[in-house]
Amino acid sequence: MATTIKSPQDGYNGVDVYGPLTLEFKDGVATTDEALTAGHKAYFKKLGFKVSGSRAQAAEATGDGLFDPSKHSVDDVLEYLGVTEGHDSVTAGEFERVIDAEAAGKNRSTLLAAAAEKKAEWEAQNTGTPENTEGGGN
């Protein structure tokens, strides 16, 4: 899956080397097919870069053009779903559809557990209960 890295400096053009990773930025954006390490992702986030996967490339055809988790690694599916820190999330409906497809297909426990944990976190943030609001609940 291709990864897009957006520089915090708008319009930046240049070639930067981060260990074994070389990125060519054009108008503040670089794209790579190289897998980013957790260290790279943490480093980019700390410096204000935006890192995201390419959903257009991730959504390989399943006959209906939808993302098929069985054709991707656990990491790629979690990235697509927005479980990986620093990535945007899909809609709630797409999240459920992909998790249902995973459960009906490969049923990978590590993927399903991470997705369930993230879903519970999102639900806790959106409950509106006093303990989940600014200032606490007591």
PDB file of C-alpha atoms in Angstrom:
ATOM      1  CA  MET A   1       0.000   0.000   0.000  1.00  0.00           C
ATOM      2  CA  ALA A   2       1.416   3.389  -0.918  1.00  0.00           C
ATOM      3  CA  THR A   3       1.968   5.856   1.895  1.00  0.00           C
ATOM      4  CA  THR A   4       1.643   9.613   1.508  1.00  0.00           C
ATOM      5  CA  ILE A   5       3.680  11.950   3.685  1.00  0.00           C
ATOM      6  CA  LYS A   6       2.683  15.631   3.799  1.00  0.00           C
ATOM      7  CA  SER A   7       5.341  18.071   4.946  1.00  0.00           C
ATOM      8  CA  PRO A   8       4.446  20.651   7.604  1.00  0.00           C
ATOM      9  CA  GLN A   9       6.085  23.149   5.215  1.00  0.00           C
ATOM     10  CA  ASP A  10       3.531  23.872   2.481  1.00  0.00           C
ATOM     11  CA  GLY A  11       4.973  23.750  -1.020  1.00  0.00           C
ATOM     12  CA  TYR A  12       8.235  22.126   0.051  1.00  0.00           C
ATOM     13  CA  ASN A  13      10.232  20.603  -2.824  1.00  0.00           C
ATOM     14  CA  GLY A  14      13.279  18.444  -2.180  1.00  0.00           C
ATOM     15  CA  VAL A  15      14.716  15.013  -1.569  1.00  0.00           C
ATOM     16  CA  ASP A  16      15.122  13.953   2.064  1.00  0.00           C
ATOM     17  CA  VAL A  17      16.764  10.826   3.450  1.00  0.00           C
ATOM     18  CA  TYR A  18      15.560   9.230   6.690  1.00  0.00           C
ATOM     19  CA  GLY A  19      17.913   6.298   7.256  1.00  0.00           C
ATOM     20  CA  PRO A  20      17.152   3.790   4.498  1.00  0.00           C
ATOM     21  CA  LEU A  21      14.052   5.757   3.410  1.00  0.00           C
ATOM     22  CA  THR A  22      14.415   8.410   0.688  1.00  0.00           C
ATOM     23  CA  LEU A  23      11.455  10.709   0.013  1.00  0.00           C
ATOM     24  CA  GLU A  24      11.041  13.127  -2.862  1.00  0.00           C
ATOM     25  CA  PHE A  25       8.699  15.959  -1.905  1.00  0.00           C
ATOM     26  CA  LYS A  26       6.807  17.899  -4.564  1.00  0.00           C
ATOM     27  CA  ASP A  27       4.581  20.749  -3.417  1.00  0.00           C
ATOM     28  CA  GLY A  28       4.895  19.469   0.158  1.00  0.00           C
ATOM     29  CA  VAL A  29       3.872  15.867  -0.565  1.00  0.00           C
ATOM     30  CA  ALA A  30       5.875  12.655  -0.965  1.00  0.00           C
ATOM     31  CA  THR A  31       4.594   9.173  -1.764  1.00  0.00           C
ATOM     32  CA  THR A  32       6.386   5.894  -1.147  1.00  0.00           C
ATOM     33  CA  ASP A  33       5.664   2.207  -1.578  1.00  0.00           C
ATOM     34  CA  GLU A  34       8.217   1.461   1.160  1.00  0.00           C
ATOM     35  CA  ALA A  35       6.771   0.235   4.444  1.00  0.00           C
ATOM     36  CA  LEU A  36       7.321   2.857   7.122  1.00  0.00           C
ATOM     37  CA  THR A  37       8.665   1.647  10.433  1.00  0.00           C
ATOM     38  CA  ALA A  38       6.961   2.634  13.667  1.00  0.00           C
ATOM     39  CA  GLY A  39      10.016   4.806  14.300  1.00  0.00           C
ATOM     40  CA  HIS A  40       9.549   6.652  11.017  1.00  0.00           C
ATOM     41  CA  LYS A  41       5.868   7.225  11.759  1.00  0.00           C
ATOM     42  CA  ALA A  42       6.590   8.512  15.284  1.00  0.00           C
ATOM     43  CA  TYR A  43       9.356  10.776  13.988  1.00  0.00           C
ATOM     44  CA  PHE A  44       7.174  12.250  11.235  1.00  0.00           C
ATOM     45  CA  LYS A  45       4.273  12.797  13.635  1.00  0.00           C
ATOM     46  CA  LYS A  46       6.542  14.528  16.169  1.00  0.00           C
ATOM     47  CA  LEU A  47       7.751  16.941  13.490  1.00  0.00           C
ATOM     48  CA  GLY A  48       4.234  17.740  12.252  1.00  0.00           C
ATOM     49  CA  PHE A  49       4.168  15.627   9.085  1.00  0.00           C
ATOM     50  CA  LYS A  50       0.860  13.985   8.124  1.00  0.00           C
ATOM     51  CA  VAL A  51       1.172  10.298   7.203  1.00  0.00           C
ATOM     52  CA  SER A  52      -1.618   8.401   5.492  1.00  0.00           C
ATOM     53  CA  GLY A  53      -2.191   5.311   3.389  1.00  0.00           C
ATOM     54  CA  SER A  54      -3.621   5.532  -0.095  1.00  0.00           C
ATOM     55  CA  ARG A  55      -7.161   4.215   0.149  1.00  0.00           C
ATOM     56  CA  ALA A  56      -7.509   4.353  -3.616  1.00  0.00           C
ATOM     57  CA  GLN A  57      -4.734   1.792  -3.961  1.00  0.00           C
ATOM     58  CA  ALA A  58      -5.839  -0.108  -0.865  1.00  0.00           C
ATOM     59  CA  ALA A  59      -9.321  -0.763  -2.200  1.00  0.00           C
ATOM     60  CA  GLU A  60      -8.383  -3.547  -4.561  1.00  0.00           C
ATOM     61  CA  ALA A  61     -11.298  -4.840  -6.539  1.00  0.00           C
ATOM     62  CA  THR A  62     -13.442  -7.470  -4.876  1.00  0.00           C
ATOM     63  CA  GLY A  63     -15.814  -7.569  -7.815  1.00  0.00           C
ATOM     64  CA  ASP A  64     -17.615  -4.542  -6.435  1.00  0.00           C
ATOM     65  CA  GLY A  65     -14.580  -2.272  -5.889  1.00  0.00           C
ATOM     66  CA  LEU A  66     -14.703  -2.521  -2.088  1.00  0.00           C
ATOM     67  CA  PHE A  67     -11.717  -2.988   0.211  1.00  0.00           C
ATOM     68  CA  ASP A  68     -11.197  -6.714   0.836  1.00  0.00           C
ATOM     69  CA  PRO A  69      -9.323  -7.362   4.101  1.00  0.00           C
ATOM     70  CA  SER A  70      -8.379 -10.894   3.022  1.00  0.00           C
ATOM     71  CA  LYS A  71      -6.092  -9.414   0.351  1.00  0.00           C
ATOM     72  CA  HIS A  72      -4.112  -7.329   2.846  1.00  0.00           C
ATOM     73  CA  SER A  73      -1.838  -7.755   5.837  1.00  0.00           C
ATOM     74  CA  VAL A  74      -3.125  -7.101   9.343  1.00  0.00           C
ATOM     75  CA  ASP A  75      -1.143  -3.837   9.440  1.00  0.00           C
ATOM     76  CA  ASP A  76      -2.608  -2.658   6.132  1.00  0.00           C
ATOM     77  CA  VAL A  77      -6.171  -3.428   7.236  1.00  0.00           C
ATOM     78  CA  LEU A  78      -5.669  -1.621  10.556  1.00  0.00           C
ATOM     79  CA  GLU A  79      -4.217   1.354   8.690  1.00  0.00           C
ATOM     80  CA  TYR A  80      -7.148   1.393   6.280  1.00  0.00           C
ATOM     81  CA  LEU A  81      -9.590   1.327   9.192  1.00  0.00           C
ATOM     82  CA  GLY A  82      -7.848   4.202  10.953  1.00  0.00           C
ATOM     83  CA  VAL A  83      -6.776   2.061  13.914  1.00  0.00           C
ATOM     84  CA  THR A  84      -3.138   2.937  13.308  1.00  0.00           C
ATOM     85  CA  GLU A  85      -2.321   6.184  15.065  1.00  0.00           C
ATOM     86  CA  GLY A  86      -1.953   9.155  12.780  1.00  0.00           C
ATOM     87  CA  HIS A  87      -4.299   7.908  10.071  1.00  0.00           C
ATOM     88  CA  ASP A  88      -7.781   8.994   9.205  1.00  0.00           C
ATOM     89  CA  SER A  89     -10.651   6.668   9.890  1.00  0.00           C
ATOM     90  CA  VAL A  90     -13.190   5.281   7.443  1.00  0.00           C
ATOM     91  CA  THR A  91     -16.901   5.776   8.056  1.00  0.00           C
ATOM     92  CA  ALA A  92     -18.567   3.742  10.795  1.00  0.00           C
ATOM     93  CA  GLY A  93     -20.428   1.715   8.160  1.00  0.00           C
ATOM     94  CA  GLU A  94     -17.237   0.893   6.247  1.00  0.00           C
ATOM     95  CA  PHE A  95     -15.481  -0.009   9.496  1.00  0.00           C
ATOM     96  CA  GLU A  96     -18.243  -2.500  10.343  1.00  0.00           C
ATOM     97  CA  ARG A  97     -18.350  -3.903   6.797  1.00  0.00           C
ATOM     98  CA  VAL A  98     -14.592  -4.575   6.752  1.00  0.00           C
ATOM     99  CA  ILE A  99     -14.641  -6.143  10.244  1.00  0.00           C
ATOM    100  CA  ASP A 100     -17.591  -8.359   9.258  1.00  0.00           C
ATOM    101  CA  ALA A 101     -15.734  -9.405   6.083  1.00  0.00           C
ATOM    102  CA  GLU A 102     -12.628 -10.204   8.149  1.00  0.00           C
ATOM    103  CA  ALA A 103     -14.640 -12.245  10.666  1.00  0.00           C
ATOM    104  CA  ALA A 104     -16.327 -14.175   7.867  1.00  0.00           C
ATOM    105  CA  GLY A 105     -13.027 -14.687   6.031  1.00  0.00           C
ATOM    106  CA  LYS A 106      -9.565 -14.997   7.552  1.00  0.00           C
ATOM    107  CA  ASN A 107     -10.854 -14.175  11.050  1.00  0.00           C
ATOM    108  CA  ARG A 108      -7.428 -13.005  12.289  1.00  0.00           C
ATOM    109  CA  SER A 109      -7.670 -12.589  16.059  1.00  0.00           C
ATOM    110  CA  THR A 110      -5.002  -9.880  16.328  1.00  0.00           C
ATOM    111  CA  LEU A 111      -6.779  -7.739  13.741  1.00  0.00           C
ATOM    112  CA  LEU A 112     -10.226  -8.238  15.270  1.00  0.00           C
ATOM    113  CA  ALA A 113      -8.944  -7.549  18.800  1.00  0.00           C
ATOM    114  CA  ALA A 114      -7.223  -4.294  17.765  1.00  0.00           C
ATOM    115  CA  ALA A 115     -10.316  -3.165  15.856  1.00  0.00           C
ATOM    116  CA  ALA A 116     -12.602  -3.997  18.812  1.00  0.00           C
ATOM    117  CA  GLU A 117     -10.334  -2.035  21.153  1.00  0.00           C
ATOM    118  CA  LYS A 118     -10.366   1.001  18.860  1.00  0.00           C
ATOM    119  CA  LYS A 119     -14.143   0.769  18.421  1.00  0.00           C
ATOM    120  CA  ALA A 120     -14.634   0.689  22.206  1.00  0.00           C
ATOM    121  CA  GLU A 121     -12.336   3.716  22.531  1.00  0.00           C
ATOM    122  CA  TRP A 122     -14.360   5.660  19.929  1.00  0.00           C
ATOM    123  CA  GLU A 123     -17.642   4.706  21.593  1.00  0.00           C
ATOM    124  CA  ALA A 124     -16.339   5.801  25.012  1.00  0.00           C
ATOM    125  CA  GLN A 125     -15.315   9.168  23.555  1.00  0.00           C
ATOM    126  CA  ASN A 126     -18.762   9.671  22.045  1.00  0.00           C
ATOM    127  CA  THR A 127     -21.016   8.573  24.909  1.00  0.00           C
ATOM    128  CA  GLY A 128     -21.466  12.040  26.343  1.00  0.00           C
ATOM    129  CA  THR A 129     -21.192  10.688  29.893  1.00  0.00           C
ATOM    130  CA  PRO A 130     -19.692  13.119  32.411  1.00  0.00           C
ATOM    131  CA  GLU A 131     -16.533  11.071  32.939  1.00  0.00           C
ATOM    132  CA  ASN A 132     -15.829  11.340  29.212  1.00  0.00           C
ATOM    133  CA  THR A 133     -16.207  15.088  29.028  1.00  0.00           C
ATOM    134  CA  GLU A 134     -13.785  17.864  29.804  1.00  0.00           C
ATOM    135  CA  GLY A 135     -13.589  18.585  33.505  1.00  0.00           C
ATOM    136  CA  GLY A 136     -14.444  15.063  34.688  1.00  0.00           C
ATOM    137  CA  GLY A 137     -17.634  13.695  36.080  1.00  0.00           C
ATOM    138  CA  ASN A 138     -17.554  14.238  39.816  1.00  0.00           C
TER     139      ASN A 138
END
